Each structure stands twice: as structure tokens, then as C-alpha cells.
Amino acid sequence: MRHRSLLILTAVLTTGALTLTACGSRDDDKKDSSGSDSKTTVVIGVDAPLTGSLSALGQGIKNSVDLAAKTANKNNEVPGIEFKIEALDDQAVPASGQANATKFVGNKDILGAVGPLNSGVAQSMQGVFDKANLTQVSPANTNPALSQGDDWAGGNGKRVFKTYFRTCATDVVQGKFAAQYLYNDAKKKKVYVVDDKQTYGAGLAAIFSEEFTRLGGKVVGTDHVTVKETDFSSTADKVKNSGADSVYYGGQYPEGGLLSDQIKKTGAKIPTMGGDGIYDPAFISASGEANDGDYATSIGYPVEALPTAKQFITDYKAGGYKDPYAAYGGYSYDAGWAIIQAVKAVVAANDGKLPEDARAKVTEAMSKVSFDGVTGKVAFDEFGDTTNKQLTVYEVQKGAWKDVKSATFKD
């Protein structure tokens, strides 16, 4: 993959009184009630599943972006600008995500949005954001087509939406990484592949299957499950009768945990592996059977092991958030901070003020953003994909996820 050159944006920003009006104009003479210079409010939208079965991940996304905004305000990262967030719940439903995108577009104070969690939801939002020149940065979408179009697999990647960016690696990397670990490290040769028929799950399973077969392994059977169902006994029986020595599941943890449980109850004591969608404590708790030996891949290195994440972890704890930052916290913070850095560059280039076409300028500036973030170097390639392609394999050991292998992929 060709990477455009990336510039670290630095700027000395002038202070001044900045006020945002409904039409986007600014008035340098406004004062707040205390007589001090007032600040322009810039809102960062956050779309995630804040309720429902995936809320453990969604709340971590929201809180981490909130922390980024508060940190920027505390440090006066962009003089004259006060950052806030507006978080909306998509419940992992594409139609809700599209409605949320429309609402964000209608709020003139919003100059960028973080989210969503689900690739299928992202598909419903991208066009809305693109028409409005509103930057979108996902910390969790992994489907390659979102950034490179439907012909990406044939080497004909083409950027479809100029406003779409992401801080996480794609399934091109994750699916191959999983297949290589299961075949080379776990020494499994016969896998049964199951997916949930969703954009993320089906796409990830297809990439895994192709790589596993290329390595010399055999896909001995395939099946599909339905999201929000709980009885997967027929699939479990198929797995048992196939003679598979492993299972790969493309989907999320609510169904993944139950599937692992029901497969093991058939007497097939074989590991289930999945992507970042199952990497959550809820996957383990969903299984009544001990699922030690199950695997998951997840984007990036373990946040707790990253020297760059120490301050984030400390500040998150100090922030008093009741929910953990979860799997995507670090990537969500970096997504929010990328928007903040783009706003910073736009303001610096416009004599300390936001321009009339701030949204378009922020989208343009995003392509040049580069900084040392919580998860490592944050920058974007010509498709809006992250240049930081780090992944980790986790294994369930004694009832908890334990990282067993990390690697960095290079194109």
C-alpha cells in the first residue's frame, strides 16, 4: 500500500475572543459574564451503542472521547476553543446510526464525529457525513470496504468518502493475523467457520478463511447464526460432527460466548477463535462451560502494556467514569484527539479563528494529522486508514483474557 507523506502539525495559536454564531461567523468583541474573552464552542459528536448488548464497548468509546475533550480544555490545546461532546446511542442498528449522523450534521457546532463501533452502522452514516463535509473517525470499524471500496480485495482500492477515517487496523490485517496464529502457532489444521451474517462478521470470516486455506489448512464446514438469538445447538452439532479441531467465529461477543459454550457442551472440546468483536469479558461470562483455550484477536497492543497509554489510564481513572474504557478506549481517545489536532491546525491557519468553511477545512487537515497518541503513532494513509497496524492475540486463561502474541504488520 502506498502511504502519503505525513506532516506533524505544530502551530503557535493566537488567543482572542471567538464566538460561534448559527451561520458560522465569529465576533472577536464578545465577552462572557465575567468580562473575560469568551470561547468558541466546538462539539465532537460521538456515535456508539450506549445501551443494549454492546454497551460495554460503546460506553468506553464515549467516555474516552469525553476525556480527550476535557484534556484539551484543561491544557488550552486550542486557544479560544472550548471542546464538548454530544453522544448519541445507535444501539448497533444502522438506521439509528444514520439518524444520528443526520442530527450531527444539523448541529453547526459539530466539526467532527467519533464512531461508530459497528461496520454495518458505519455504512449507513458515511454518505450523510460526506455530503456535509463532516469528518468521521471510527475507533473500531474494521471492514476494508468502508475506506477502500468494494473492489479492495482485487487490489483496486479506491477512497469513496473523503470524510471517513479510522484509528484501528482493518480486517485485511486482522483476519490474516488470526489465520496465521491458529495454523502456525496453535497448530490447528481443520477449522469450522461460523459468522453472524453482518458486515463485520461475514467480512472477517471470509478473510480468515482465505488465509487459512492459503496456509494449507482446511475449512471443514461453514454456518451462520442470527444476531440476538441464543440457541445455536444445531450449529454446535454440525461442528461436533465435522471433525474440526477448531472454530472461527466472525461476530460479536454476545453470540460468540454462547456459541463457544454450546459447542463445548456437545463434547467437542475445541477452541473457538474470533476477532476483536469477541474480545470482551462478557464473552467469557456468557459461557457456562469453562472456555480456557479460546482465542481472540484485537487491534493494537494491550493498552496497559503501552508506555504511551500510562497517562490515559491514570486520567481515565481520575475522571470517575463508571464504565471501563474497554477494548476501544485508547483508539477512541486518539480519534477524538485527531479531530482536536485538525481543529488546531485550521484555527492556526486562519489567524486564530475558525473559518466559515470550518468543516471542509477540518476534513482537509485530518489527512495531514500526525501525533504520538495513546496507542502509538497516529496518522492516516491515502484511504483514511491508520498507518499503525498493530494486533494482539489473546487467549482465555483461568477465566480471563491473557495476551499471548503481538505483532506489527507492514504493507
CSV table of N, CA and C in Angstrom, one decimal, residues 72-163:
chain,number,residue,atom,x,y,z
A,72,ALA,N,-8.1,18.5,26.4
A,72,ALA,CA,-7.8,19.7,25.5
A,72,ALA,C,-8.2,21.0,26.2
A,73,ASN,N,-9.3,21.0,26.9
A,73,ASN,CA,-9.7,22.2,27.5
A,73,ASN,C,-8.8,22.6,28.7
A,74,LYS,N,-8.5,21.6,29.5
A,74,LYS,CA,-7.6,21.8,30.6
A,74,LYS,C,-6.2,22.3,30.2
A,75,ASN,N,-5.7,21.8,29.1
A,75,ASN,CA,-4.4,22.2,28.6
A,75,ASN,C,-4.4,23.4,27.7
A,76,ASN,N,-5.6,23.9,27.4
A,76,ASN,CA,-5.8,25.0,26.5
A,76,ASN,C,-5.1,24.7,25.2
A,77,GLU,N,-5.4,23.5,24.7
A,77,GLU,CA,-4.8,22.9,23.5
A,77,GLU,C,-5.0,23.8,22.3
A,78,VAL,N,-6.2,24.4,22.2
A,78,VAL,CA,-6.5,25.3,21.1
A,78,VAL,C,-7.1,26.6,21.7
A,79,PRO,N,-6.2,27.6,21.9
A,79,PRO,CA,-6.6,28.8,22.5
A,79,PRO,C,-7.9,29.4,21.8
A,80,GLY,N,-8.8,29.8,22.6
A,80,GLY,CA,-10.1,30.4,22.1
A,80,GLY,C,-11.1,29.3,21.8
A,81,ILE,N,-10.8,28.0,21.9
A,81,ILE,CA,-11.8,27.0,21.6
A,81,ILE,C,-12.1,26.2,22.9
A,82,GLU,N,-13.3,25.9,23.1
A,82,GLU,CA,-13.8,25.1,24.2
A,82,GLU,C,-14.5,23.8,23.5
A,83,PHE,N,-14.0,22.6,23.9
A,83,PHE,CA,-14.5,21.4,23.3
A,83,PHE,C,-15.5,20.8,24.2
A,84,LYS,N,-16.6,20.3,23.5
A,84,LYS,CA,-17.6,19.5,24.2
A,84,LYS,C,-17.9,18.3,23.4
A,85,ILE,N,-18.6,17.3,23.9
A,85,ILE,CA,-19.1,16.2,23.1
A,85,ILE,C,-20.6,16.1,23.2
A,86,GLU,N,-21.2,15.5,22.1
A,86,GLU,CA,-22.6,15.2,22.1
A,86,GLU,C,-22.6,13.7,21.7
A,87,ALA,N,-23.1,12.9,22.6
A,87,ALA,CA,-23.1,11.4,22.4
A,87,ALA,C,-24.5,10.9,22.1
A,88,LEU,N,-24.7,10.1,21.1
A,88,LEU,CA,-25.9,9.6,20.7
A,88,LEU,C,-25.8,8.0,20.6
A,89,ASP,N,-26.9,7.4,21.0
A,89,ASP,CA,-27.0,5.9,21.0
A,89,ASP,C,-27.5,5.3,19.7
A,90,ASP,N,-26.7,4.5,19.1
A,90,ASP,CA,-27.2,3.9,17.8
A,90,ASP,C,-27.7,2.4,18.1
A,91,GLN,N,-27.5,1.9,19.3
A,91,GLN,CA,-27.9,0.5,19.6
A,91,GLN,C,-27.5,-0.5,18.6
A,92,ALA,N,-26.4,-0.2,18.0
A,92,ALA,CA,-25.8,-1.1,16.9
A,92,ALA,C,-26.8,-1.4,15.8
A,93,VAL,N,-27.7,-0.4,15.5
A,93,VAL,CA,-28.6,-0.5,14.5
A,93,VAL,C,-28.3,0.5,13.4
A,94,PRO,N,-28.1,0.1,12.1
A,94,PRO,CA,-27.8,1.0,11.0
A,94,PRO,C,-28.7,2.2,10.9
A,95,ALA,N,-30.0,2.0,11.0
A,95,ALA,CA,-31.0,3.0,10.8
A,95,ALA,C,-30.8,4.1,11.9
A,96,SER,N,-30.5,3.7,13.1
A,96,SER,CA,-30.3,4.6,14.2
A,96,SER,C,-29.0,5.4,14.0
A,97,GLY,N,-28.0,4.7,13.5
A,97,GLY,CA,-26.8,5.4,13.2
A,97,GLY,C,-27.0,6.5,12.1
A,98,GLN,N,-27.7,6.2,11.1
A,98,GLN,CA,-28.0,7.2,10.0
A,98,GLN,C,-28.8,8.4,10.6
A,99,ALA,N,-29.7,8.1,11.4
A,99,ALA,CA,-30.5,9.2,12.0
A,99,ALA,C,-29.6,10.1,12.9
A,100,ASN,N,-28.7,9.4,13.6
A,100,ASN,CA,-27.7,10.2,14.5
A,100,ASN,C,-26.8,11.0,13.6
A,101,ALA,N,-26.3,10.5,12.5
A,101,ALA,CA,-25.5,11.2,11.6
A,101,ALA,C,-26.2,12.5,11.1
A,102,THR,N,-27.4,12.3,10.7
A,102,THR,CA,-28.2,13.5,10.3
A,102,THR,C,-28.4,14.5,11.4
A,103,LYS,N,-28.5,14.1,12.6
A,103,LYS,CA,-28.6,15.0,13.7
A,103,LYS,C,-27.3,15.7,13.9
A,104,PHE,N,-26.2,15.0,13.8
A,104,PHE,CA,-24.9,15.7,14.0
A,104,PHE,C,-24.7,16.7,12.9
A,105,VAL,N,-25.0,16.4,11.7
A,105,VAL,CA,-24.9,17.3,10.6
A,105,VAL,C,-25.7,18.6,10.8
A,106,GLY,N,-26.8,18.5,11.4
A,106,GLY,CA,-27.7,19.6,11.7
A,106,GLY,C,-27.2,20.5,12.8
A,107,ASN,N,-26.2,20.1,13.6
A,107,ASN,CA,-25.7,20.9,14.6
A,107,ASN,C,-24.4,21.6,14.1
A,108,LYS,N,-24.5,22.9,13.8
A,108,LYS,CA,-23.4,23.6,13.2
A,108,LYS,C,-22.1,23.7,14.1
A,109,ASP,N,-22.3,23.4,15.4
A,109,ASP,CA,-21.1,23.4,16.3
A,109,ASP,C,-20.3,22.2,16.2
A,110,ILE,N,-20.8,21.1,15.6
A,110,ILE,CA,-20.1,19.9,15.4
A,110,ILE,C,-19.2,19.9,14.2
A,111,LEU,N,-17.9,19.8,14.5
A,111,LEU,CA,-16.9,19.8,13.4
A,111,LEU,C,-16.2,18.5,13.2
A,112,GLY,N,-16.7,17.4,13.9
A,112,GLY,CA,-16.1,16.1,13.7
A,112,GLY,C,-16.9,15.1,14.6
A,113,ALA,N,-16.9,13.9,14.2
A,113,ALA,CA,-17.6,12.8,14.9
A,113,ALA,C,-16.8,11.6,15.1
A,114,VAL,N,-16.8,11.0,16.3
A,114,VAL,CA,-16.1,9.7,16.5
A,114,VAL,C,-17.2,8.6,16.6
A,115,GLY,N,-16.9,7.5,15.9
A,115,GLY,CA,-17.7,6.4,15.8
A,115,GLY,C,-18.0,6.0,14.4
A,116,PRO,N,-18.8,5.0,14.2
A,116,PRO,CA,-19.4,4.1,15.3
A,116,PRO,C,-18.6,2.9,15.6
A,117,LEU,N,-19.1,2.0,16.4
A,117,LEU,CA,-18.5,0.8,16.7
A,117,LEU,C,-18.6,-0.2,15.6
A,118,ASN,N,-19.8,-0.4,15.0
A,118,ASN,CA,-20.1,-1.4,14.0
A,118,ASN,C,-19.9,-1.0,12.6
A,119,SER,N,-19.3,-1.8,11.8
A,119,SER,CA,-19.0,-1.5,10.4
A,119,SER,C,-20.4,-1.4,9.6
A,120,GLY,N,-21.3,-2.2,10.0
A,120,GLY,CA,-22.6,-2.1,9.3
A,120,GLY,C,-23.3,-0.8,9.6
A,121,VAL,N,-23.2,-0.3,10.8
A,121,VAL,CA,-23.7,1.1,11.1
A,121,VAL,C,-23.0,2.1,10.4
A,122,ALA,N,-21.7,2.0,10.3
A,122,ALA,CA,-20.9,3.0,9.5
A,122,ALA,C,-21.3,3.1,8.1
A,123,GLN,N,-21.7,2.0,7.5
A,123,GLN,CA,-22.1,2.1,6.1
A,123,GLN,C,-23.3,3.0,5.9
A,124,SER,N,-24.2,3.1,6.9
A,124,SER,CA,-25.4,3.9,6.8
A,124,SER,C,-25.1,5.4,7.1
A,125,MET,N,-23.9,5.7,7.7
A,125,MET,CA,-23.6,7.0,8.1
A,125,MET,C,-22.7,7.8,7.1
A,126,GLN,N,-21.9,7.0,6.4
A,126,GLN,CA,-20.8,7.6,5.6
A,126,GLN,C,-21.3,8.7,4.6
A,127,GLY,N,-22.3,8.3,3.9
A,127,GLY,CA,-22.8,9.3,2.9
A,127,GLY,C,-23.4,10.5,3.4
A,128,VAL,N,-24.0,10.4,4.6
A,128,VAL,CA,-24.6,11.6,5.3
A,128,VAL,C,-23.5,12.6,5.7
A,129,PHE,N,-22.4,12.0,6.3
A,129,PHE,CA,-21.3,12.9,6.7
A,129,PHE,C,-20.6,13.5,5.5
A,130,ASP,N,-20.4,12.7,4.4
A,130,ASP,CA,-19.6,13.1,3.3
A,130,ASP,C,-20.3,14.3,2.6
A,131,LYS,N,-21.6,14.2,2.4
A,131,LYS,CA,-22.3,15.3,1.8
A,131,LYS,C,-22.2,16.6,2.6
A,132,ALA,N,-22.0,16.5,3.9
A,132,ALA,CA,-21.9,17.7,4.7
A,132,ALA,C,-20.5,18.1,5.1
A,133,ASN,N,-19.5,17.4,4.5
A,133,ASN,CA,-18.1,17.7,4.7
A,133,ASN,C,-17.7,17.5,6.2
A,134,LEU,N,-18.4,16.6,6.9
A,134,LEU,CA,-18.2,16.5,8.3
A,134,LEU,C,-17.3,15.2,8.6
A,135,THR,N,-16.2,15.5,9.2
A,135,THR,CA,-15.2,14.4,9.4
A,135,THR,C,-15.8,13.3,10.4
A,136,GLN,N,-15.5,12.1,10.0
A,136,GLN,CA,-15.9,10.9,10.9
A,136,GLN,C,-14.7,10.1,11.1
A,137,VAL,N,-14.4,9.8,12.4
A,137,VAL,CA,-13.2,9.0,12.7
A,137,VAL,C,-13.7,7.8,13.6
A,138,SER,N,-13.6,6.6,13.1
A,138,SER,CA,-14.0,5.4,13.9
A,138,SER,C,-12.8,4.8,14.6
A,139,PRO,N,-13.1,4.4,15.9
A,139,PRO,CA,-12.0,3.7,16.6
A,139,PRO,C,-12.1,2.2,16.5
A,140,ALA,N,-13.1,1.7,15.8
A,140,ALA,CA,-13.4,0.3,15.9
A,140,ALA,C,-13.9,-0.4,14.6
A,141,ASN,N,-14.3,0.4,13.5
A,141,ASN,CA,-14.7,-0.2,12.3
A,141,ASN,C,-13.5,-0.9,11.6
A,142,THR,N,-13.7,-2.2,11.2
A,142,THR,CA,-12.5,-2.9,10.6
A,142,THR,C,-12.8,-3.4,9.2
A,143,ASN,N,-14.0,-3.2,8.7
A,143,ASN,CA,-14.3,-3.7,7.3
A,143,ASN,C,-13.5,-2.9,6.3
A,144,PRO,N,-12.7,-3.5,5.4
A,144,PRO,CA,-11.9,-2.7,4.5
A,144,PRO,C,-12.7,-1.9,3.5
A,145,ALA,N,-13.9,-2.3,3.1
A,145,ALA,CA,-14.6,-1.6,2.1
A,145,ALA,C,-15.0,-0.2,2.5
A,146,LEU,N,-15.1,0.0,3.8
A,146,LEU,CA,-15.5,1.3,4.3
A,146,LEU,C,-14.6,2.4,3.8
A,147,SER,N,-13.3,2.1,3.7
A,147,SER,CA,-12.3,3.1,3.3
A,147,SER,C,-11.8,2.9,1.9
A,148,GLN,N,-11.8,1.7,1.4
A,148,GLN,CA,-11.2,1.4,0.1
A,148,GLN,C,-12.2,0.9,-1.0
A,149,GLY,N,-13.5,0.9,-0.7
A,149,GLY,CA,-14.5,0.5,-1.7
A,149,GLY,C,-14.6,-1.0,-1.8
A,150,ASP,N,-15.7,-1.4,-2.5
A,150,ASP,CA,-16.0,-2.8,-2.7
A,150,ASP,C,-15.0,-3.6,-3.5
A,151,ASP,N,-14.1,-3.0,-4.2
A,151,ASP,CA,-13.1,-3.7,-5.1
A,151,ASP,C,-11.8,-3.8,-4.4
A,152,TRP,N,-11.7,-3.6,-3.1
A,152,TRP,CA,-10.4,-3.6,-2.4
A,152,TRP,C,-9.7,-4.9,-2.5
A,153,ALA,N,-10.5,-6.0,-2.5
A,153,ALA,CA,-9.9,-7.4,-2.5
A,153,ALA,C,-9.1,-7.7,-3.8
A,154,GLY,N,-9.5,-7.0,-4.9
A,154,GLY,CA,-8.8,-7.3,-6.1
A,154,GLY,C,-7.7,-6.3,-6.4
A,155,GLY,N,-7.3,-5.6,-5.3
A,155,GLY,CA,-6.2,-4.7,-5.4
A,155,GLY,C,-6.6,-3.3,-6.1
A,156,ASN,N,-7.9,-3.1,-6.2
A,156,ASN,CA,-8.4,-1.9,-6.8
A,156,ASN,C,-9.0,-0.9,-5.8
A,157,GLY,N,-8.3,-0.8,-4.6
A,157,GLY,CA,-8.9,0.1,-3.6
A,157,GLY,C,-9.0,1.5,-4.1
A,158,LYS,N,-10.2,2.1,-3.7
A,158,LYS,CA,-10.4,3.5,-4.1
A,158,LYS,C,-11.2,4.2,-3.0
A,159,ARG,N,-10.7,5.3,-2.6
A,159,ARG,CA,-11.4,6.0,-1.5
A,159,ARG,C,-12.7,6.5,-2.0
A,160,VAL,N,-13.8,6.2,-1.2
A,160,VAL,CA,-15.1,6.5,-1.6
A,160,VAL,C,-15.6,7.8,-0.9
A,161,PHE,N,-15.3,7.9,0.4
A,161,PHE,CA,-15.7,9.0,1.2
A,161,PHE,C,-14.5,9.8,1.8
A,162,LYS,N,-14.4,11.0,1.4
A,162,LYS,CA,-13.2,11.8,1.8
A,162,LYS,C,-13.2,12.1,3.3
A,163,THR,N,-14.4,12.0,3.9
A,163,THR,CA,-14.6,12.4,5.3
A,163,THR,C,-14.4,11.2,6.3
